[in-house]
Coordinates of C-alpha atoms in Angstrom, one line a residue:
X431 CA 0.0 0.0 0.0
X432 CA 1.7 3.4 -1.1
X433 CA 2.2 5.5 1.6
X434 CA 0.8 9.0 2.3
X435 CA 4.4 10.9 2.3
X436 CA 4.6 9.3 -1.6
X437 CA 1.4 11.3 -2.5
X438 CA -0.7 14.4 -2.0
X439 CA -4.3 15.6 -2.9
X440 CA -7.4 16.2 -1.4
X441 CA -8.3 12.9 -0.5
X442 CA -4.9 11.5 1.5
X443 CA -5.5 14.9 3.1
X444 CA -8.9 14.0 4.4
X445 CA -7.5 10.1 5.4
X446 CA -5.1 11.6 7.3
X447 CA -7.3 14.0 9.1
X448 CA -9.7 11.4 10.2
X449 CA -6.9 8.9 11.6
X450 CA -5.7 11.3 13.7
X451 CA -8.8 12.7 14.9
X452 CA -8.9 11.9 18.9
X453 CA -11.9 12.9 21.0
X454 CA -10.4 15.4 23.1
X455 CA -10.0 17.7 19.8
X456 CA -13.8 17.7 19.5
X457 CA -15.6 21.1 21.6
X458 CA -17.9 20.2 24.0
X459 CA -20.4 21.4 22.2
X460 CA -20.0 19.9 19.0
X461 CA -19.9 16.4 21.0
X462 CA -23.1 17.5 23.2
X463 CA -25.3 18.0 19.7
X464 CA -23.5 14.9 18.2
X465 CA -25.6 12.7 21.0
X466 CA -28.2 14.5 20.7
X467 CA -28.2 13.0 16.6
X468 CA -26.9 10.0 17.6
X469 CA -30.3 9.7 20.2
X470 CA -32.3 11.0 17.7
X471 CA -30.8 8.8 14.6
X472 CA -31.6 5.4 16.8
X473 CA -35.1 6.2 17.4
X474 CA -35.2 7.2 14.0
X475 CA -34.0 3.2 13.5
X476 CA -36.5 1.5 16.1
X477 CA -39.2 3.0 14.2
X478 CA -38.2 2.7 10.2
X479 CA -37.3 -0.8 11.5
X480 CA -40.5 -2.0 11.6
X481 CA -41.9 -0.3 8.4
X482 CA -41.8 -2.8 5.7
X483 CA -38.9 -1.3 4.1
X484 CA -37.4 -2.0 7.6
X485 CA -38.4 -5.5 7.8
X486 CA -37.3 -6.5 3.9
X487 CA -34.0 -5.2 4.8
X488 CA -33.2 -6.7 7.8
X489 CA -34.4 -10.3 6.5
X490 CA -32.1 -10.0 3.4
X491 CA -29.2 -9.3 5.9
X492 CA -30.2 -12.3 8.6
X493 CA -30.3 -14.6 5.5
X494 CA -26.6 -13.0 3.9
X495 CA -25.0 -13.7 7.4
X496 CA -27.0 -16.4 9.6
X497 CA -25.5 -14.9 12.6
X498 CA -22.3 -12.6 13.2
X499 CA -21.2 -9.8 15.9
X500 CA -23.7 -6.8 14.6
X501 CA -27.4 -6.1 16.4
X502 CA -30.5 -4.9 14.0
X503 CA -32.7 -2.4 15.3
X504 CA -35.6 -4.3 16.8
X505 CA -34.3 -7.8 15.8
X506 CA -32.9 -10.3 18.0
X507 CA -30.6 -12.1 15.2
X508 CA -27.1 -10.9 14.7
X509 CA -25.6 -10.8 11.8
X510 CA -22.2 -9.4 9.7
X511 CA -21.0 -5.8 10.1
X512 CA -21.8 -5.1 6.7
X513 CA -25.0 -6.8 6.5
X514 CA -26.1 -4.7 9.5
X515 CA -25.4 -1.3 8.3
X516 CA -27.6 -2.1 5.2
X517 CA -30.4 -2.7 7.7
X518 CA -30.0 -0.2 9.6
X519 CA -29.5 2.3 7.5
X520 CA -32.4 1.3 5.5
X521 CA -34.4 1.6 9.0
X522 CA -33.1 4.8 9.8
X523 CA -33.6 6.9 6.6
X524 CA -36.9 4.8 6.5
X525 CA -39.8 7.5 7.3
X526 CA -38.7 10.8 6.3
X527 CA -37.5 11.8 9.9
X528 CA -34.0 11.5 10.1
X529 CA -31.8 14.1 10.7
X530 CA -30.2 16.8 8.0
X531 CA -28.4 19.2 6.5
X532 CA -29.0 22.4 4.6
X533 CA -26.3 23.2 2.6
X534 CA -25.0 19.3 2.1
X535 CA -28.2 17.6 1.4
X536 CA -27.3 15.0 3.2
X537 CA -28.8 12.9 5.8
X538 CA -25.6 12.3 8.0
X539 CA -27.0 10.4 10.7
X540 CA -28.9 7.3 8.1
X541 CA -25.2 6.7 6.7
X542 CA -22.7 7.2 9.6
X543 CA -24.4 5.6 12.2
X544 CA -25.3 2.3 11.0
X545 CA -21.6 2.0 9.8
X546 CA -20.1 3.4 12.7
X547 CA -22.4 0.6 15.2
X548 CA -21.8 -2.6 13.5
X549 CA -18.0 -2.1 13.2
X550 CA -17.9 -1.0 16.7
X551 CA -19.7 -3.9 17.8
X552 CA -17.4 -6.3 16.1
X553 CA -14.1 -4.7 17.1
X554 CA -15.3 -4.5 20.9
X555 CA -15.1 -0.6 20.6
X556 CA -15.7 1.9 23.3
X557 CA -18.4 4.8 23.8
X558 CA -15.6 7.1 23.1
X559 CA -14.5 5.5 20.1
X560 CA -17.8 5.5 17.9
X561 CA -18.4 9.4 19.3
X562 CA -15.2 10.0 17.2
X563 CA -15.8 7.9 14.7
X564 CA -19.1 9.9 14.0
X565 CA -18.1 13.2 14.3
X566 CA -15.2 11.8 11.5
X567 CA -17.8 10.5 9.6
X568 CA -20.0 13.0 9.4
X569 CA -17.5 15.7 9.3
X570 CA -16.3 14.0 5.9
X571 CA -19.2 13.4 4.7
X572 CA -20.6 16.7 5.2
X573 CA -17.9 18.6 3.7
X574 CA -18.1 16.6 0.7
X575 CA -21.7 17.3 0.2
X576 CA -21.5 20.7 0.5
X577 CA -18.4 21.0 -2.3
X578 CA -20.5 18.8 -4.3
X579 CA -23.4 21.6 -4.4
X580 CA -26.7 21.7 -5.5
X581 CA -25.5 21.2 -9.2
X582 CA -25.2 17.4 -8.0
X583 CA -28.5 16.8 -6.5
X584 CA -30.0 18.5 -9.5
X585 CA -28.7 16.1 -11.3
X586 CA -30.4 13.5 -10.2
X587 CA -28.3 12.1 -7.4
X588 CA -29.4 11.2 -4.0
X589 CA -26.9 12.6 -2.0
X590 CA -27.3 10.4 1.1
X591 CA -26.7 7.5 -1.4
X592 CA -23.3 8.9 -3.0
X593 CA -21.8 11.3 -0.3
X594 CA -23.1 8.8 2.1
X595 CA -20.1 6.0 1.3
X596 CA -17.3 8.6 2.3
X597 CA -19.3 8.9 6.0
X598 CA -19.7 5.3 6.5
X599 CA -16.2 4.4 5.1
X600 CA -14.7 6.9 7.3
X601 CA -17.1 6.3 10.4
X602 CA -15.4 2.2 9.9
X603 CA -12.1 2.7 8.8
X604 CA -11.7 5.4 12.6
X605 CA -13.3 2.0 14.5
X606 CA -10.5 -0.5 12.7
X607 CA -8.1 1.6 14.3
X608 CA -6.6 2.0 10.2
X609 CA -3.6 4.5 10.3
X610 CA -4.0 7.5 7.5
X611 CA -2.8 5.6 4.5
X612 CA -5.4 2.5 5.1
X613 CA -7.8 5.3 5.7
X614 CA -7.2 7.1 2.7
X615 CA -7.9 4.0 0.4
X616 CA -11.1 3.4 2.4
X617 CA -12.3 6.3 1.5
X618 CA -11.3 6.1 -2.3
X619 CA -13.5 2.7 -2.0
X620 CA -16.0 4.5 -0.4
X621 CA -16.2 7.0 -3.2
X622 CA -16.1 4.6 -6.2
X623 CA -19.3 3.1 -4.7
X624 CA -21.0 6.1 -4.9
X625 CA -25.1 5.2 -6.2
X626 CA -28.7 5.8 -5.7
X627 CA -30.9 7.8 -8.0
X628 CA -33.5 10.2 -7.0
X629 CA -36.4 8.6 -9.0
X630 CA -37.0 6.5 -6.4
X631 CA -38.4 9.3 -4.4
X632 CA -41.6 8.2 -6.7
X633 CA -43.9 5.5 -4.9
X634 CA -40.8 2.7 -4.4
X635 CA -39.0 1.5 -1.3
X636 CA -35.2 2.1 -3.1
X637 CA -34.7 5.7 -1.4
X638 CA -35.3 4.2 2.3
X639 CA -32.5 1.8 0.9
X640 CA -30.1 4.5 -0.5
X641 CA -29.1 5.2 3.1
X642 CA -28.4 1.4 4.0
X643 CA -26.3 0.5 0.8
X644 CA -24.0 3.5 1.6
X645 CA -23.6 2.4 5.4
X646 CA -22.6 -1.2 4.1
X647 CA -20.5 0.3 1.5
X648 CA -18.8 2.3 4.1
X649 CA -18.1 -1.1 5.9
X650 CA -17.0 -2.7 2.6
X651 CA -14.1 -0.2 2.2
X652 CA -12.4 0.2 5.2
X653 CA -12.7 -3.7 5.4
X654 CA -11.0 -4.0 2.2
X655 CA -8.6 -1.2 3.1
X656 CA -7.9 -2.8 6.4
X657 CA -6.8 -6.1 4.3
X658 CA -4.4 -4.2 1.9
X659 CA -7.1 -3.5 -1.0
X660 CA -6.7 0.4 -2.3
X661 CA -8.5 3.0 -4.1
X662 CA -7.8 5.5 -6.1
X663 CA -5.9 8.8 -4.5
X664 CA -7.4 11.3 -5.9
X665 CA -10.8 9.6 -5.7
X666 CA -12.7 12.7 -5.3
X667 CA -10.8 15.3 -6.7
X668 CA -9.5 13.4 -10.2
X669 CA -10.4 15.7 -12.9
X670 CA -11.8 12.7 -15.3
X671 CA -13.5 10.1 -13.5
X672 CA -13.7 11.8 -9.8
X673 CA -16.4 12.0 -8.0
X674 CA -16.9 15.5 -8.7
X675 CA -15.8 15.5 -12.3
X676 CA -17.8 12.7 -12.8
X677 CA -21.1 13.9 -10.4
X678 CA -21.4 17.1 -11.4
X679 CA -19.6 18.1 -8.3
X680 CA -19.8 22.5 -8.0
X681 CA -16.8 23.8 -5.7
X682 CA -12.9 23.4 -5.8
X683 CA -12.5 19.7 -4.1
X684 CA -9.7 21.8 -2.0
X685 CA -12.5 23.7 -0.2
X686 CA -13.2 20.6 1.7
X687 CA -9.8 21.7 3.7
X688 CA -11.0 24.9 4.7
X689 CA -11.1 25.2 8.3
X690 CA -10.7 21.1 8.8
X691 CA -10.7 20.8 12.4
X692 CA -11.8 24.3 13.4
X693 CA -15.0 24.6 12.2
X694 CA -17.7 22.1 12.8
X695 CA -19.8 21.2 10.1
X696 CA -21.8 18.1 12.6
X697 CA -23.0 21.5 15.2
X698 CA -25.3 22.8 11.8
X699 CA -26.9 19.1 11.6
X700 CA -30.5 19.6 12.2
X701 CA -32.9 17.5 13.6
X702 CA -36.7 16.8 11.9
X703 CA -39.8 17.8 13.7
X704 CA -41.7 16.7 10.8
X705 CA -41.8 13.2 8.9
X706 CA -41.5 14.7 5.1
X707 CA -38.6 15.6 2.8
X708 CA -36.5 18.5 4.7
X709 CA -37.3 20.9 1.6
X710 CA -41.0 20.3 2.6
X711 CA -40.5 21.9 6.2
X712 CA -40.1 25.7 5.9
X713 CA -43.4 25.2 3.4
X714 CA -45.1 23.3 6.5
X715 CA -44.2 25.8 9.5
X716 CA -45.2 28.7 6.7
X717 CA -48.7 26.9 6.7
X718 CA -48.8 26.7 10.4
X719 CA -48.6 30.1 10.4
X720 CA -50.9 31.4 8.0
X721 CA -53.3 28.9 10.0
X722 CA -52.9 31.2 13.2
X723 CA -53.1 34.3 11.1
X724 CA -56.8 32.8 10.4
X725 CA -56.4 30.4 7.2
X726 CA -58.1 27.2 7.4
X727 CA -59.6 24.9 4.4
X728 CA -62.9 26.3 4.0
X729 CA -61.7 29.9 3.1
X730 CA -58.2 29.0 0.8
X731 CA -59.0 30.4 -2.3
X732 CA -55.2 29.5 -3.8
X733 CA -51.9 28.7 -2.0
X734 CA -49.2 29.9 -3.9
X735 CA -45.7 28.9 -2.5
X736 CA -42.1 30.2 -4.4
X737 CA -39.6 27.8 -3.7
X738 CA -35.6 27.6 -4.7
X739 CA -34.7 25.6 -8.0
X740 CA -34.2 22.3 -5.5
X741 CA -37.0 22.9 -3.7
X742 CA -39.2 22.8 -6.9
X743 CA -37.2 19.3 -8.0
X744 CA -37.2 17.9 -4.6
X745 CA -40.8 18.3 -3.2
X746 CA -42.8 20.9 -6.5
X747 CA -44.6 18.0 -8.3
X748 CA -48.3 17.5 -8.8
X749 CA -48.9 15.4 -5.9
X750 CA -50.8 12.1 -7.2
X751 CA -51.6 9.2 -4.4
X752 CA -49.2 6.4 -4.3
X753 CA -47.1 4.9 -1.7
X754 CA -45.8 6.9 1.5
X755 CA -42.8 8.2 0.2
X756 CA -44.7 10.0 -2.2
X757 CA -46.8 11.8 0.1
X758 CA -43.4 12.3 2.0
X759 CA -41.4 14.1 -1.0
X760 CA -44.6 16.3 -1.6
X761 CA -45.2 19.8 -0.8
X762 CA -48.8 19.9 -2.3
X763 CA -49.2 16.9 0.1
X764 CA -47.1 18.7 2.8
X765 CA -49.2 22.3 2.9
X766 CA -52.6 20.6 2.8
X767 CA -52.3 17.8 5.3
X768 CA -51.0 20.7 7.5
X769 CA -53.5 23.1 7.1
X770 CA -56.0 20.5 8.5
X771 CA -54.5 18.9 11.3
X772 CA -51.7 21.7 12.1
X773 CA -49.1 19.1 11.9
X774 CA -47.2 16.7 9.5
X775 CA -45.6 14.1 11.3
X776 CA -46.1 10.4 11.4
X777 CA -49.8 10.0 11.8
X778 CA -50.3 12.3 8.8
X779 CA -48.6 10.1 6.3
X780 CA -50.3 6.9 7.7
X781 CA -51.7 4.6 4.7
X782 CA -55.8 5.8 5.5
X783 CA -54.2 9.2 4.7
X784 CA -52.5 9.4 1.2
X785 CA -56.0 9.1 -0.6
X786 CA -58.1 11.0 1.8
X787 CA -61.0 13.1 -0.2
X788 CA -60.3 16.2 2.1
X789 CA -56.5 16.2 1.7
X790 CA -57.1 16.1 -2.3
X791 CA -59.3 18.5 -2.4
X792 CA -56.9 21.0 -1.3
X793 CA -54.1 19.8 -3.4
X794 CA -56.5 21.4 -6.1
X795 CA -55.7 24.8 -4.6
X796 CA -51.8 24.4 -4.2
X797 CA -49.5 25.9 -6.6
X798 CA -45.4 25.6 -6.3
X799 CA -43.4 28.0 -8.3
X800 CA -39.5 28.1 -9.0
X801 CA -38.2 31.5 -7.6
X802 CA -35.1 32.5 -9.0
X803 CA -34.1 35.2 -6.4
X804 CA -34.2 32.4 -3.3
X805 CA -31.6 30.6 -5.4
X806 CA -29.5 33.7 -4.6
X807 CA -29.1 32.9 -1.2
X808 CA -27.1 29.6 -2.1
X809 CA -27.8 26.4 -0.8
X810 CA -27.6 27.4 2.5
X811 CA -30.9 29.5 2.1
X812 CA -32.2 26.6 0.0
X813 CA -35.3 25.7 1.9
X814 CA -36.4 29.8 2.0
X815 CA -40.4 29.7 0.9
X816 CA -42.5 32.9 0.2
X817 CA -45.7 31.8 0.7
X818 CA -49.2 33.8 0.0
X819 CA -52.9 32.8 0.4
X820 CA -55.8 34.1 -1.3
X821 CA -58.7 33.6 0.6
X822 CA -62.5 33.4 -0.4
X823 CA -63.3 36.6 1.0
X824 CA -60.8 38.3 -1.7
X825 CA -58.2 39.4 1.1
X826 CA -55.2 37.6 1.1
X827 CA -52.5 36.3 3.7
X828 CA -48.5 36.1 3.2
X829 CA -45.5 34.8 5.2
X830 CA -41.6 34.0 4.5
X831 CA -39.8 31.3 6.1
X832 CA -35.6 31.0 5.4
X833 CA -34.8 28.3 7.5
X834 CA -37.2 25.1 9.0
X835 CA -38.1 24.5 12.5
X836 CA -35.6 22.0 13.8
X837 CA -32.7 23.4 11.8
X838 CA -29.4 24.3 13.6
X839 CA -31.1 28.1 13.4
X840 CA -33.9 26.9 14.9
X841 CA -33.3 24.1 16.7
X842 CA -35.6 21.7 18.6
X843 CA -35.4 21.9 22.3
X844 CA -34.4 19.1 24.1
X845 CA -37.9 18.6 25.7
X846 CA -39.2 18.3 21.8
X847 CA -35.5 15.7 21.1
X848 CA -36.8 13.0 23.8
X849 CA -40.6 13.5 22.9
X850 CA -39.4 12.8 19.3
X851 CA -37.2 9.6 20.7
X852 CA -40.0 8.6 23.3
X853 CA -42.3 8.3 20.3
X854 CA -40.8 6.6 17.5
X855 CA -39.1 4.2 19.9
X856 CA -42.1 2.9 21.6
X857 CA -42.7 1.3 18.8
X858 CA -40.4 -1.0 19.3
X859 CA -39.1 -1.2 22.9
X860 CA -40.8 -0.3 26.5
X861 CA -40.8 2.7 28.3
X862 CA -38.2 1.7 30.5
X863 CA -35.8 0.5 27.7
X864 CA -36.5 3.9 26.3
X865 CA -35.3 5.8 29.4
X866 CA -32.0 3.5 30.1
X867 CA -31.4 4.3 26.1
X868 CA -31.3 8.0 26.8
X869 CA -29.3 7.6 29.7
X870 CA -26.7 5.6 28.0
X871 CA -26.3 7.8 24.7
X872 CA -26.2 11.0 26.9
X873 CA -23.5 9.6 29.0
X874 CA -22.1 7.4 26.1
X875 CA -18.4 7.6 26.6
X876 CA -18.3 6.4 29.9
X877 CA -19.3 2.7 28.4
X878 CA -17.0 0.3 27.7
X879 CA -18.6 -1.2 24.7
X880 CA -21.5 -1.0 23.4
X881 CA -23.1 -4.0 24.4
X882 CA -25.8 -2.6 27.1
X883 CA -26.8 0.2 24.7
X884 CA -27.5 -2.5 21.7
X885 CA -29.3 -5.4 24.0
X886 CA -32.0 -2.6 24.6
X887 CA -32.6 -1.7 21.0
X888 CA -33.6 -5.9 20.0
X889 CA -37.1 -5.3 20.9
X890 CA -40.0 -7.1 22.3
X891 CA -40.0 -10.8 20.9
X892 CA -40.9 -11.6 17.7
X893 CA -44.5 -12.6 18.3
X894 CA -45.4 -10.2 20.3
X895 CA -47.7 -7.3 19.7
X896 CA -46.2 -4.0 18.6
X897 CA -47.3 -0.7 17.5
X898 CA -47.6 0.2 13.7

């Protein structure tokens, strides 16, 4: 394996980074939000885990691996490391309500985590350790979405799908200990893996999975790194056939540098209050208010909401009834769901929901436009809305929103964080699995290993009742 002092680019420079990355180099701060996404990304898990999506994936993996060192998220079987992140991951990104990032697009928590858990089950890691190897993980991964731009995901990319190997890979190569050469070629694995197509947003299971083949390719790399296998050096920065060159990617790969280890990309990860597509939520809390400035259903005339070039690709369609995900990447669904119940989070994307007569109805009355002056404010600013309403009566309503409820700008408190967690994961485990499970993430790296935290995520046994 060619050794780092024999080359230099963009990715040996990230490989290097994350091997030496040590816990103590991490602010408080930064660590104190990264449990609050780790809490948040395993209730996310207990619940997708049991949606069907959930249940395919974690059967495919019990069958790969009959048996190995790695817990599922409501299963009692164990199976590979690899073969667990796909579950997982699958489970996590599974209902919409995982956590994100603005200017990235990516879901860091559906790809790092899943990676970062199996590998640190089978190497007998420490709480410590898989708090570092997430913050590398998503620190990577974050800084690679955001050079790669919105001229990526307008491409048709799903960014959790192809940004989402570099997280896992270098989540798993920080918990097999792999010095910054093995490290490097992890990630160079990691990036020639890069898949998943955002098609699937369209009444199919595949974008649940995006999240769960990254994990497992993650776990592939470092793996194969860890054996001797290696990648390509300038993986993400080669000027033919990189994954920028070759993705569309929209910033100098060298910008990923910038501040490496100073500024903390993980402390502007924010966390869902709503269980639709993240460029749905700013359209959803500007509903919620023109509800308490008086608008209901009976008197909405026309709801006409300007949106940012990705906005209008991500969530601007003519809603049709399908399959949940639909519903999910919707804004027409989004805006009318909310202006009846005042909320849009799992009950309002239950099945007896996507065809209901009054939802449709004002569908009828939603319009989504492409602004071209909120794609001014870059892609940090690209969830902005402008929202008016004309109402029966002739008068009409307006409201802006730049940045969702639950963003790092707005932030959920940590009363709304455990509700969140209380109810997604009882689900799947009791009230008083739920409480040691905060406890334990909260004071994470006191434990040894991870073993007490995983043996209260298995679930009740299999034939016994559950919540849907």
């Amino acid at each position: 394996m060619p050794a780092l002092s024999n080359v230099t680019g963009i990715t040996p420079a990230l490989g290097r980074w994350s091997s030496d990355l040590t816990l103590d180099q991490v602010p408080a701060p930064v660590v104190s939000h990264l449990k609050r996404c780790l809490l948040d990304s395993i209730g996310c898990g207990l619940f997708g885990a049991l949606q069907p999506w959930g249940r395919i994936a974690a059967d495919v993996a019990i069958g790969f691996s009959e048996g190995g060192p790695s817990s599922l998220f409501g299963r009692s079987e164990r199976v590979s490391a690899s073969d667990a992140a796909l579950a997982n991951g699958t489970a996590i990104h599974g209902f919409e309500i995982d956590d994100a990032h603005v200017s990235s697009s990516l879901h860091p928590g559906a790809v790092t985590l899943p990676a970062a858990l199996a590998v640190a089950q089978a190497q007998n890691a420490t709480g410590a350790e898989i708090l570092a190897a997430l913050i590398a993980g998503y620190e990577i991964g974050l800084r690679v979405g955001i050079c790669a731009g919105v001229s990526h995901s307008t491409s048709g990319y799903h960014v959790t799908g192809t940004v989402g190997t570099l997280s896992a890979a270098a989540a798993a190569a920080k918990l097999l200990r792999l010095d910054a050469a093995a490290t490097s070629h992890a990630l160079a694995i990691g990036a020639t893996q890069a898949a998943g197509l955002y098609a699937a947003r369209l009444g199919a299971m595949t974008k649940r999975f995006h999240a769960g083949r990254a994990a497992q390719s993650g776990v592939l790399a470092a793996y194969l790194a860890a054996k001797g296998f290696t990648g390509s050096l300038d993986a993400l920065e080669a000027p033919f056939g990189g994954f920028f060159s070759t993705m569309n990617g929209q910033h100098d790969p060298g910008t990923m540098l910038a501040d490496l280890g100073s500024t903390w990309e993980t402390e502007r990860v924010g966390l869902k209050a709503y269980a639709a597509c993240a460029s749905a939520h700013t359209t959803i809390d500007g509903v919620r208010e023109l509800r308490r400035q008086g608008l209901s259903a009976k008197n909405l005339e026309r709801l006409t909401i300007k949106v940012s070039k990705k906005s209008e690709i991500n969530i601007g369609w003519p809603y049709a009834p399908a399959e949940a995900i639909t519903a999910q990447m919707s804004g027409q669904y989004a805006a009318a769901v909310t202006l009846l119940d005042g909320d849009a989070f799992i009950d309002q994307y239950s099945a007896d929901r996507l065809s209901d007569p009054a939802i449709l109805a004002i569908i009828s009355r939603i319009s989504f436009v492409h602004d071209p002056d909120i794609d001014l404010g870059g892609a940090g600013k690209r969830h902005a809305v402008k929202i008016e309403a004309e109402l029966t009566d002739q008068s009409r309503l307006s409201t802006t929103v730049e940045q969702r409820r639950g963003s790092s700008h707005h932030p959920l408190s940590q009363d709304e964080i455990l509700k969140k967690f209380r109810r997604l994961a009882s689900v799947t485990i009791d009230s008083a699995a739920t409480d040691k499970a905060i406890d334990v993430v909260f004071k994470i790296e006191e434990e040894s290993d991870l073993e007490r935290l995983t043996s209260l995520l298995v679930g009740p046994p299999d034939d016994a009742p559950r919540l849907a």
